[in-house]
Amino acid sequence: MKEYLINIEENYQIELKKSKNSFPKEALESYSAFANTDGGLLILGIEETSTGLNISGVKSPDKVKKEMFDILNNSQKVSKNIITDQNIVEKIIDDKVVIIIDVPRAYYKDKPVYLNNNPKTTFKRNYEGDYRCTEQEMIIMIQDSSNESLDNSLLENFTIDDLDPEAIRSYRQRFSLLKSEHPFTGLSDQDFLIKLKVLRKNRRTNTLELTLGGLLVFGKSEAIKERLPHFHVEYIDKSDLSHERWSDRLVYDGTWEDNLYNFFYLAINRIYNNLEKNFKILEDNITREELSEVHIALREAFINSIIHANFELEQPIKVTKYPNYFQFENPGTLRISKEDFFEGEHSDPRNHIIQEIFRHLNLCERAGSGIPKILKAVKDYSYKHPDIEEDKDKFTFKFWNIEKIEDGKKQIESLDDLNKIEKDLLIYLLTNKTISNKDVQENFDLTKNQTTKLFNKLVEKKYIKKLGIGRGTFYKIAIDF
């Protein structure tokens, strides 16, 4: 079971409720909020008071659990039950029973999770509280739960004339170089675009119209802005600290059509700039592969931000290069849990047409291999683990480069109040982001007791912090190296 406890106090992913003899009805708002956000722990039998925690315990745990399941399985009370017996454990604290309910993040097709048969009673988690979702947040969850790809909608009165002919010419040239024998190569532009689902017949009017995905990838700027006035793409280089604001910036200035195809190739060349190429010969002993694992990882992160974006939202597609990391931003939050995201096995992008258009140029794959490729590069180059952040309408992915870890190592090595093994553990933690007692025992050849003492010293010195309880305990860096 996942553990999010930090000294058992209410926070973003922990809610405490008094529950002596019955299931507290007010806990349903927290259930909805956790399910619609990123999951969390609902703990019954503990309440937070002005003087601290009061562990009142649950006197009738079986009765309380039955009441909870009766409510969660009543569609008039809760739209979806995502709790099973495996999500519930009982703990004895101060000789009293406490029930810990691990509410998972709901599968995106089950959202929104709402109460009392009324979608307007949908809640999301914000810091330590539950708040009612706005109408826009509701619409986003409903859109995400649909089987329809967001970019598959037909745009009435948008035609092939709204596309950038230079982008289409460039795309077809790349396509032909990669797939010279492909049957699409001999087609007319119109038929070629129909095969890519850029154009589709409107069955009602019997006319060819653009799909939203086709417009976004190949459209002229004016046509894209007509459909999505807020559409904005940007690359900005802030890696040179000698410049007060930025050293390079790519944004629409009238000299190019700012569709996704043009933006990708203009920006990816800037992303690759100054990255060391790692030439190697492939298995046929002829073909030279010019892109290193890092190049491929950055490309995958960039493509992911595009194919998972919700372009109906006002946030931009933005890539920023910092001294120690690349940051990729896109509108729309994760549709899956963070754990599933990093496993890379549950890829289901919002924009299937856009994905297919880029896939034909071998820039992405269907199988969701992007994140595993990124993590392989991170592991092979000993980079810091990527960071992800979610806001109500934005997703951010940070790809750290090795300089950040090397700088951190130097800082740790220079600390006067730590001995060698304490420094080694901090460096190990800096690279691995989080570690457990077992990790240290296995990698440092220490006993459990020795490891616990080592952790306690570093916690006391405020270099690391302890998260979770029991077997779920782990540690992370508490300061920024």
Short mmCIF file of C-alpha atoms in Angstrom, two decimals:
data_model
loop_
_atom_site.label_atom_id
_atom_site.label_comp_id
_atom_site.label_asym_id
_atom_site.label_seq_id
_atom_site.Cartn_x
_atom_site.Cartn_y
_atom_site.Cartn_z
CA MET A 1 0.00 0.00 0.00
CA LYS A 2 1.24 3.48 -0.84
CA GLU A 3 2.18 5.63 2.15
CA TYR A 4 2.12 9.42 2.12
CA LEU A 5 2.30 10.11 5.85
CA ILE A 6 4.65 12.78 7.11
CA ASN A 7 4.44 12.69 10.89
CA ILE A 8 0.70 11.95 10.54
CA GLU A 9 -0.58 15.44 9.88
CA GLU A 10 -3.00 16.77 7.32
CA ASN A 11 -1.43 17.80 4.03
CA TYR A 12 -2.08 17.60 0.31
CA GLN A 13 -2.48 13.82 0.37
CA ILE A 14 -3.61 13.13 3.92
CA GLU A 15 -7.02 13.83 5.46
CA LEU A 16 -7.80 13.04 9.10
CA LYS A 17 -11.36 12.37 10.28
CA LYS A 18 -12.93 11.51 13.61
CA SER A 19 -14.90 8.29 13.27
CA LYS A 20 -15.73 6.55 16.54
CA ASN A 21 -18.89 4.64 15.67
CA SER A 22 -19.83 5.55 12.09
CA PHE A 23 -18.37 6.56 8.75
CA PRO A 24 -18.19 10.39 8.60
CA LYS A 25 -20.27 11.67 5.69
CA GLU A 26 -18.00 14.71 5.31
CA ALA A 27 -15.20 12.32 4.37
CA LEU A 28 -16.91 11.79 1.00
CA GLU A 29 -15.70 15.18 -0.22
CA SER A 30 -12.14 14.09 0.49
CA TYR A 31 -12.79 10.78 -1.28
CA SER A 32 -14.00 12.67 -4.38
CA ALA A 33 -11.09 15.13 -4.18
CA PHE A 34 -8.42 12.45 -3.83
CA ALA A 35 -9.93 10.38 -6.66
CA ASN A 36 -10.07 13.36 -9.01
CA THR A 37 -6.59 14.64 -8.17
CA ASP A 38 -3.63 12.42 -7.30
CA GLY A 39 -4.94 10.05 -4.63
CA GLY A 40 -4.27 10.22 -0.91
CA LEU A 41 -4.81 8.73 2.51
CA LEU A 42 -8.11 9.12 4.34
CA ILE A 43 -7.41 8.28 7.99
CA LEU A 44 -10.31 7.55 10.30
CA GLY A 45 -9.92 7.74 14.06
CA ILE A 46 -7.58 10.74 14.23
CA GLU A 47 -8.50 14.40 14.18
CA GLU A 48 -6.36 17.52 14.08
CA THR A 49 -7.22 20.02 16.83
CA SER A 50 -5.84 23.40 17.87
CA THR A 51 -3.71 21.65 20.49
CA GLY A 52 -2.45 18.87 18.23
CA LEU A 53 -3.61 15.44 17.13
CA ASN A 54 -6.37 13.67 19.00
CA ILE A 55 -6.32 9.90 18.48
CA SER A 56 -9.87 8.95 19.37
CA GLY A 57 -9.78 5.67 17.48
CA VAL A 58 -12.55 3.73 15.76
CA LYS A 59 -14.61 1.68 18.22
CA SER A 60 -16.48 -0.36 15.62
CA PRO A 61 -14.13 -0.72 12.63
CA ASP A 62 -16.13 -3.46 10.87
CA LYS A 63 -19.33 -1.41 11.14
CA VAL A 64 -17.58 1.74 9.85
CA LYS A 65 -16.07 -0.09 6.88
CA LYS A 66 -19.42 -1.63 5.97
CA GLU A 67 -21.09 1.78 6.12
CA MET A 68 -18.39 3.19 3.87
CA PHE A 69 -18.78 0.46 1.25
CA ASP A 70 -22.58 0.76 1.37
CA ILE A 71 -22.25 4.46 0.55
CA LEU A 72 -19.52 4.08 -2.08
CA ASN A 73 -21.45 1.37 -3.90
CA ASN A 74 -24.65 3.44 -3.94
CA SER A 75 -24.67 5.25 -7.30
CA GLN A 76 -27.10 7.81 -5.89
CA LYS A 77 -24.46 8.78 -3.33
CA VAL A 78 -21.16 8.33 -5.22
CA SER A 79 -20.67 8.07 -8.98
CA LYS A 80 -17.87 5.50 -8.79
CA ASN A 81 -16.38 3.26 -6.11
CA ILE A 82 -12.63 2.83 -6.62
CA ILE A 83 -11.94 1.36 -3.14
CA THR A 84 -11.42 -2.35 -2.46
CA ASP A 85 -10.41 -4.26 0.67
CA GLN A 86 -6.79 -4.03 -0.52
CA ASN A 87 -6.95 -0.24 -0.08
CA ILE A 88 -7.76 -0.48 3.63
CA VAL A 89 -5.57 -1.31 6.61
CA GLU A 90 -6.09 -1.05 10.35
CA LYS A 91 -3.33 0.25 12.63
CA ILE A 92 -3.11 0.23 16.41
CA ILE A 93 -1.93 3.62 17.67
CA ASP A 94 -1.94 4.31 21.41
CA ASP A 95 -3.96 1.11 21.87
CA LYS A 96 -6.70 2.44 19.57
CA VAL A 97 -7.80 1.25 16.14
CA VAL A 98 -7.14 3.65 13.28
CA ILE A 99 -8.42 2.91 9.75
CA ILE A 100 -6.20 4.03 6.86
CA ILE A 101 -7.92 4.17 3.48
CA ASP A 102 -5.63 4.54 0.48
CA VAL A 103 -7.78 6.37 -2.08
CA PRO A 104 -6.11 5.92 -5.49
CA ARG A 105 -6.17 8.38 -8.32
CA ALA A 106 -9.20 7.43 -10.40
CA TYR A 107 -8.67 6.10 -13.90
CA TYR A 108 -9.32 8.98 -16.26
CA LYS A 109 -12.25 7.19 -17.90
CA ASP A 110 -13.93 7.01 -14.45
CA LYS A 111 -13.65 10.76 -13.84
CA PRO A 112 -15.21 12.91 -12.65
CA VAL A 113 -15.97 11.16 -9.36
CA TYR A 114 -18.85 13.15 -7.89
CA LEU A 115 -21.42 12.95 -5.08
CA ASN A 116 -25.20 12.77 -4.70
CA ASN A 117 -25.85 12.02 -8.37
CA ASN A 118 -24.88 15.60 -9.20
CA PRO A 119 -21.77 16.31 -11.33
CA LYS A 120 -21.61 19.78 -9.79
CA THR A 121 -20.58 18.15 -6.50
CA THR A 122 -17.19 17.17 -7.89
CA PHE A 123 -14.18 17.98 -5.71
CA LYS A 124 -10.42 18.29 -6.21
CA ARG A 125 -7.58 18.46 -3.70
CA ASN A 126 -5.75 21.73 -3.19
CA TYR A 127 -2.98 21.81 -0.57
CA GLU A 128 -4.75 20.73 2.66
CA GLY A 129 -8.33 21.21 1.57
CA ASP A 130 -11.03 19.97 -0.77
CA TYR A 131 -12.65 22.42 -3.12
CA ARG A 132 -15.52 22.22 -5.56
CA CYS A 133 -14.41 21.96 -9.17
CA THR A 134 -15.11 24.77 -11.58
CA GLU A 135 -17.20 24.20 -14.66
CA GLN A 136 -14.06 24.24 -16.82
CA GLU A 137 -12.39 21.59 -14.64
CA MET A 138 -15.51 19.46 -14.97
CA ILE A 139 -15.51 19.84 -18.75
CA ILE A 140 -11.85 18.83 -18.95
CA MET A 141 -12.45 15.63 -16.97
CA ILE A 142 -15.51 14.77 -19.08
CA GLN A 143 -13.51 15.35 -22.28
CA ASP A 144 -10.67 13.19 -21.00
CA SER A 145 -13.04 10.35 -20.11
CA SER A 146 -14.35 10.22 -23.66
CA ASN A 147 -13.11 7.59 -26.11
CA GLU A 148 -12.90 10.28 -28.78
CA SER A 149 -9.46 11.73 -29.52
CA LEU A 150 -9.48 15.47 -28.86
CA ASP A 151 -7.88 16.27 -32.21
CA ASN A 152 -10.30 14.15 -34.26
CA SER A 153 -13.09 16.74 -34.43
CA LEU A 154 -13.99 18.11 -37.86
CA LEU A 155 -13.69 21.84 -38.41
CA GLU A 156 -16.57 23.05 -40.54
CA ASN A 157 -15.49 25.40 -43.37
CA PHE A 158 -11.77 24.76 -42.73
CA THR A 159 -10.21 23.28 -45.88
CA ILE A 160 -6.86 22.39 -47.43
CA ASP A 161 -6.44 26.08 -48.26
CA ASP A 162 -5.96 26.73 -44.52
CA LEU A 163 -2.80 24.62 -44.50
CA ASP A 164 0.81 25.75 -44.88
CA PRO A 165 2.00 24.33 -48.24
CA GLU A 166 5.67 24.65 -47.26
CA ALA A 167 5.13 22.54 -44.12
CA ILE A 168 3.33 19.89 -46.20
CA ARG A 169 6.13 19.90 -48.79
CA SER A 170 8.77 19.54 -46.07
CA TYR A 171 6.84 16.75 -44.33
CA ARG A 172 6.39 14.80 -47.57
CA GLN A 173 10.08 15.13 -48.36
CA ARG A 174 11.03 13.69 -44.97
CA PHE A 175 8.39 10.98 -45.34
CA SER A 176 9.75 9.94 -48.77
CA LEU A 177 13.35 9.82 -47.55
CA LEU A 178 12.33 7.52 -44.71
CA LYS A 179 9.79 5.42 -46.62
CA SER A 180 10.59 5.63 -50.32
CA GLU A 181 8.59 2.47 -51.10
CA HIS A 182 5.54 3.39 -49.04
CA PRO A 183 2.28 3.51 -51.05
CA PHE A 184 1.48 6.99 -49.68
CA THR A 185 4.48 8.55 -51.44
CA GLY A 186 2.86 8.57 -54.90
CA LEU A 187 -0.41 10.15 -53.79
CA SER A 188 -1.54 13.69 -54.49
CA ASP A 189 -1.29 16.15 -51.61
CA GLN A 190 -5.03 15.89 -50.97
CA ASP A 191 -5.06 12.08 -50.94
CA PHE A 192 -1.89 12.01 -48.85
CA LEU A 193 -3.50 14.28 -46.24
CA ILE A 194 -6.63 12.13 -46.23
CA LYS A 195 -4.48 9.09 -45.38
CA LEU A 196 -2.91 11.04 -42.51
CA LYS A 197 -6.43 12.04 -41.31
CA VAL A 198 -5.54 15.69 -41.75
CA LEU A 199 -8.57 15.86 -44.05
CA ARG A 200 -11.78 13.90 -43.58
CA LYS A 201 -15.12 13.83 -45.34
CA ASN A 202 -17.99 15.51 -43.54
CA ARG A 203 -20.77 12.93 -44.02
CA ARG A 204 -23.44 15.56 -43.52
CA THR A 205 -22.24 17.99 -46.18
CA ASN A 206 -20.18 15.53 -48.29
CA THR A 207 -17.23 17.97 -48.25
CA LEU A 208 -13.60 17.51 -47.22
CA GLU A 209 -12.78 19.37 -44.02
CA LEU A 210 -9.81 19.65 -41.72
CA THR A 211 -9.52 17.76 -38.48
CA LEU A 212 -8.33 19.75 -35.49
CA GLY A 213 -5.14 17.66 -35.40
CA GLY A 214 -4.45 18.39 -39.06
CA LEU A 215 -4.92 22.12 -38.54
CA LEU A 216 -2.62 22.17 -35.51
CA VAL A 217 0.19 20.27 -37.25
CA PHE A 218 0.08 21.92 -40.69
CA GLY A 219 -2.18 24.96 -40.39
CA LYS A 220 -1.49 28.56 -41.31
CA SER A 221 -1.17 30.81 -38.29
CA GLU A 222 -4.32 32.81 -39.03
CA ALA A 223 -6.43 29.66 -39.42
CA ILE A 224 -5.13 28.14 -36.17
CA LYS A 225 -5.81 31.37 -34.27
CA GLU A 226 -9.31 31.53 -35.77
CA ARG A 227 -10.13 28.16 -34.18
CA LEU A 228 -7.94 28.53 -31.06
CA PRO A 229 -7.28 32.25 -30.38
CA HIS A 230 -5.07 31.43 -27.38
CA PHE A 231 -2.81 28.95 -29.26
CA HIS A 232 0.82 29.70 -28.47
CA VAL A 233 4.12 27.84 -28.90
CA GLU A 234 7.47 29.05 -27.58
CA TYR A 235 11.07 28.00 -27.09
CA ILE A 236 13.28 30.06 -24.81
CA ASP A 237 16.93 29.60 -23.87
CA LYS A 238 17.81 30.75 -20.35
CA SER A 239 20.91 28.59 -20.04
CA ASP A 240 23.39 31.47 -20.34
CA LEU A 241 23.37 33.20 -16.97
CA SER A 242 25.23 36.17 -18.41
CA HIS A 243 22.01 37.21 -20.13
CA GLU A 244 19.51 38.89 -17.84
CA ARG A 245 16.40 37.46 -19.52
CA TRP A 246 17.24 34.97 -22.29
CA SER A 247 19.86 34.34 -24.97
CA ASP A 248 17.56 32.87 -27.63
CA ARG A 249 13.83 32.80 -28.15
CA LEU A 250 11.60 31.20 -30.76
CA VAL A 251 8.10 32.64 -30.92
CA TYR A 252 5.75 33.54 -33.76
CA ASP A 253 6.95 36.71 -35.48
CA GLY A 254 5.30 36.51 -38.90
CA THR A 255 8.31 34.95 -40.66
CA TRP A 256 7.05 31.38 -40.22
CA GLU A 257 3.71 29.62 -39.75
CA ASP A 258 3.59 28.59 -36.09
CA ASN A 259 2.01 25.17 -36.55
CA LEU A 260 3.24 22.18 -34.56
CA TYR A 261 5.28 20.71 -37.41
CA ASN A 262 7.31 23.87 -37.97
CA PHE A 263 7.66 24.54 -34.25
CA PHE A 264 8.91 21.03 -33.53
CA TYR A 265 11.71 21.12 -36.09
CA LEU A 266 12.78 24.69 -35.35
CA ALA A 267 12.81 24.03 -31.60
CA ILE A 268 14.37 20.55 -31.65
CA ASN A 269 17.40 21.93 -33.50
CA ARG A 270 17.85 24.50 -30.74
CA ILE A 271 17.39 21.81 -28.09
CA TYR A 272 20.08 19.67 -29.73
CA ASN A 273 22.44 22.63 -30.10
CA ASN A 274 25.64 22.09 -28.07
CA LEU A 275 24.61 18.57 -27.03
CA GLU A 276 27.49 16.19 -27.57
CA LYS A 277 26.74 13.74 -30.37
CA ASN A 278 27.40 10.08 -29.66
CA PHE A 279 28.07 8.44 -33.01
CA LYS A 280 27.82 4.67 -33.16
CA ILE A 281 27.47 2.00 -35.83
CA LEU A 282 24.26 -0.02 -35.90
CA GLU A 283 24.03 -3.79 -36.24
CA ASP A 284 24.25 -3.73 -40.05
CA ASN A 285 27.80 -2.28 -39.65
CA ILE A 286 26.91 0.45 -42.15
CA THR A 287 24.31 2.80 -40.75
CA ARG A 288 25.61 5.53 -38.47
CA GLU A 289 23.25 6.58 -35.69
CA GLU A 290 23.92 10.21 -34.86
CA LEU A 291 21.57 10.73 -31.92
CA SER A 292 22.68 9.83 -28.42
CA GLU A 293 20.30 8.53 -25.77
CA VAL A 294 20.05 12.07 -24.44
CA HIS A 295 19.02 13.44 -27.85
CA ILE A 296 16.35 10.75 -28.10
CA ALA A 297 15.16 11.35 -24.52
CA LEU A 298 14.73 15.08 -25.14
CA ARG A 299 12.90 14.39 -28.40
CA GLU A 300 10.55 11.97 -26.63
CA ALA A 301 9.86 14.52 -23.87
CA PHE A 302 9.09 17.17 -26.49
CA ILE A 303 6.79 14.90 -28.53
CA ASN A 304 5.03 13.75 -25.34
CA SER A 305 4.23 17.34 -24.41
CA ILE A 306 2.60 17.81 -27.83
CA ILE A 307 0.57 14.61 -28.18
CA HIS A 308 -0.72 14.77 -24.58
CA ALA A 309 -1.69 18.45 -24.70
CA ASN A 310 -5.24 19.70 -24.30
CA PHE A 311 -5.22 22.48 -26.88
CA GLU A 312 -8.61 23.77 -25.78
CA LEU A 313 -6.92 25.23 -22.69
CA GLU A 314 -5.10 28.55 -22.70
CA GLN A 315 -1.70 27.30 -21.54
CA PRO A 316 1.05 27.22 -24.22
CA ILE A 317 3.30 24.50 -25.51
CA LYS A 318 6.57 25.82 -24.12
CA VAL A 319 10.13 24.51 -23.99
CA THR A 320 12.68 26.26 -21.77
CA LYS A 321 16.37 25.49 -21.61
CA TYR A 322 17.95 26.22 -18.22
CA PRO A 323 21.58 25.72 -17.18
CA ASN A 324 20.79 22.40 -15.49
CA TYR A 325 17.62 21.15 -17.08
CA PHE A 326 15.13 21.34 -19.94
CA GLN A 327 11.54 22.13 -19.04
CA PHE A 328 8.61 21.02 -21.21
CA GLU A 329 5.18 22.51 -20.53
CA ASN A 330 1.83 21.66 -22.08
CA PRO A 331 -1.82 22.46 -21.37
CA GLY A 332 -3.72 19.72 -19.54
CA THR A 333 -2.81 17.55 -16.57
CA LEU A 334 -1.90 13.86 -16.42
CA ARG A 335 -4.72 11.45 -17.17
CA ILE A 336 -2.97 8.64 -15.31
CA SER A 337 -1.14 8.37 -11.98
CA LYS A 338 2.45 9.55 -11.66
CA GLU A 339 3.51 5.98 -11.01
CA ASP A 340 1.90 4.78 -14.25
CA PHE A 341 3.41 7.74 -16.09
CA PHE A 342 6.94 6.74 -15.15
CA GLU A 343 6.26 3.09 -15.90
CA GLY A 344 5.43 4.16 -19.45
CA GLU A 345 3.00 1.29 -20.00
CA HIS A 346 -0.27 3.20 -20.05
CA SER A 347 0.26 5.69 -22.84
CA ASP A 348 -3.04 7.00 -24.15
CA PRO A 349 -2.47 10.45 -25.64
CA ARG A 350 -5.22 12.99 -26.05
CA ASN A 351 -4.26 13.55 -29.68
CA HIS A 352 -4.09 10.36 -31.72
CA ILE A 353 -4.04 12.09 -35.11
CA ILE A 354 -1.10 14.29 -34.12
CA GLN A 355 0.65 11.22 -32.71
CA GLU A 356 0.17 9.32 -35.98
CA ILE A 357 1.43 12.22 -38.10
CA PHE A 358 4.67 12.37 -36.08
CA ARG A 359 4.90 8.58 -35.88
CA HIS A 360 5.10 8.37 -39.69
CA LEU A 361 8.40 10.29 -39.39
CA ASN A 362 9.65 7.84 -36.72
CA LEU A 363 9.46 10.55 -34.06
CA CYS A 364 7.26 8.55 -31.68
CA GLU A 365 5.73 5.11 -31.33
CA ARG A 366 2.33 3.75 -30.41
CA ALA A 367 3.49 1.52 -27.58
CA GLY A 368 4.26 4.26 -25.07
CA SER A 369 8.00 3.69 -25.21
CA GLY A 370 8.87 7.37 -24.72
CA ILE A 371 9.18 7.43 -20.94
CA PRO A 372 11.21 4.18 -20.75
CA LYS A 373 13.64 5.70 -23.28
CA ILE A 374 13.91 8.83 -21.16
CA LEU A 375 14.51 6.86 -17.97
CA LYS A 376 17.10 4.67 -19.69
CA ALA A 377 19.07 7.78 -20.65
CA VAL A 378 18.73 9.10 -17.11
CA LYS A 379 20.07 5.85 -15.68
CA ASP A 380 22.87 5.38 -18.21
CA TYR A 381 24.11 8.95 -17.80
CA SER A 382 23.53 9.05 -14.03
CA TYR A 383 21.24 12.03 -14.34
CA LYS A 384 18.89 13.23 -11.66
CA HIS A 385 15.46 11.62 -11.95
CA PRO A 386 13.02 13.75 -14.00
CA ASP A 387 10.52 15.90 -12.10
CA ILE A 388 6.88 16.32 -13.03
CA GLU A 389 4.42 18.91 -11.77
CA GLU A 390 0.69 19.30 -12.26
CA ASP A 391 -1.35 22.46 -12.01
CA LYS A 392 -5.08 22.69 -12.62
CA ASP A 393 -4.52 23.22 -16.37
CA LYS A 394 -0.81 22.62 -16.98
CA PHE A 395 1.69 19.76 -16.93
CA THR A 396 5.44 20.33 -16.55
CA PHE A 397 8.23 17.82 -17.20
CA LYS A 398 11.83 18.58 -16.17
CA PHE A 399 14.71 16.68 -17.73
CA TRP A 400 17.82 17.30 -15.63
CA ASN A 401 21.29 17.08 -17.11
CA ILE A 402 24.38 15.72 -15.38
CA GLU A 403 25.81 19.11 -14.43
CA LYS A 404 23.15 19.47 -11.75
CA ILE A 405 24.20 16.22 -10.07
CA GLU A 406 27.90 16.96 -10.47
CA ASP A 407 27.44 20.38 -8.87
CA GLY A 408 25.50 18.78 -6.04
CA LYS A 409 28.20 16.19 -5.50
CA LYS A 410 30.82 18.91 -5.23
CA GLN A 411 28.72 20.78 -2.68
CA ILE A 412 28.22 17.63 -0.62
CA GLU A 413 31.92 16.76 -0.75
CA SER A 414 32.73 20.22 0.65
CA LEU A 415 30.49 19.88 3.72
CA ASP A 416 32.54 19.96 6.94
CA ASP A 417 29.95 18.50 9.32
CA LEU A 418 29.59 15.14 7.54
CA ASN A 419 31.82 12.07 7.55
CA LYS A 420 32.55 10.05 4.41
CA ILE A 421 29.70 7.57 4.65
CA GLU A 422 27.21 10.37 5.35
CA LYS A 423 28.45 12.19 2.24
CA ASP A 424 28.29 9.00 0.17
CA LEU A 425 24.72 8.40 1.27
CA LEU A 426 23.72 11.99 0.39
CA ILE A 427 25.31 11.63 -3.06
CA TYR A 428 23.51 8.32 -3.56
CA LEU A 429 20.24 9.96 -2.54
CA LEU A 430 20.90 12.93 -4.84
CA THR A 431 21.13 10.56 -7.79
CA ASN A 432 18.24 8.25 -6.85
CA LYS A 433 15.85 10.94 -5.52
CA THR A 434 14.33 8.69 -2.80
CA ILE A 435 15.75 5.72 -0.89
CA SER A 436 14.63 3.30 1.79
CA ASN A 437 16.44 1.59 4.66
CA LYS A 438 16.64 -1.57 2.58
CA ASP A 439 18.23 0.30 -0.36
CA VAL A 440 21.06 1.53 1.85
CA GLN A 441 21.58 -1.86 3.49
CA GLU A 442 21.97 -3.50 0.10
CA ASN A 443 24.15 -0.83 -1.52
CA PHE A 444 26.33 0.18 1.45
CA ASP A 445 26.67 -3.22 3.16
CA LEU A 446 25.25 -1.92 6.44
CA THR A 447 22.98 -3.52 9.03
CA LYS A 448 19.45 -2.27 9.54
CA ASN A 449 20.45 -0.70 12.87
CA GLN A 450 23.48 1.06 11.35
CA THR A 451 21.36 2.39 8.51
CA THR A 452 18.68 3.70 10.87
CA LYS A 453 21.30 5.57 12.92
CA LEU A 454 22.79 7.04 9.75
CA PHE A 455 19.39 8.25 8.57
CA ASN A 456 18.58 9.72 11.99
CA LYS A 457 21.82 11.74 12.01
CA LEU A 458 21.13 13.21 8.58
CA VAL A 459 17.52 13.97 9.53
CA GLU A 460 18.73 15.69 12.71
CA LYS A 461 21.18 17.77 10.65
CA LYS A 462 18.25 18.61 8.31
CA TYR A 463 19.96 17.32 5.17
CA ILE A 464 17.24 14.74 4.52
CA LYS A 465 13.64 14.24 5.56
CA LYS A 466 11.71 11.14 6.47
CA LEU A 467 8.50 10.27 4.63
CA GLY A 468 5.95 7.57 5.37
CA ILE A 469 5.63 5.09 8.20
CA GLY A 470 6.46 1.42 8.76
CA ARG A 471 7.51 -0.49 5.66
CA GLY A 472 6.50 2.51 3.56
CA THR A 473 9.21 4.72 5.09
CA PHE A 474 11.60 6.39 2.67
CA TYR A 475 13.88 9.43 2.62
CA LYS A 476 14.60 12.33 0.30
CA ILE A 477 16.92 15.33 0.12
CA ALA A 478 15.64 18.18 2.28
CA ILE A 479 17.74 20.99 0.77
CA ASP A 480 18.55 22.06 -2.78
CA PHE A 481 22.06 21.09 -3.84
#
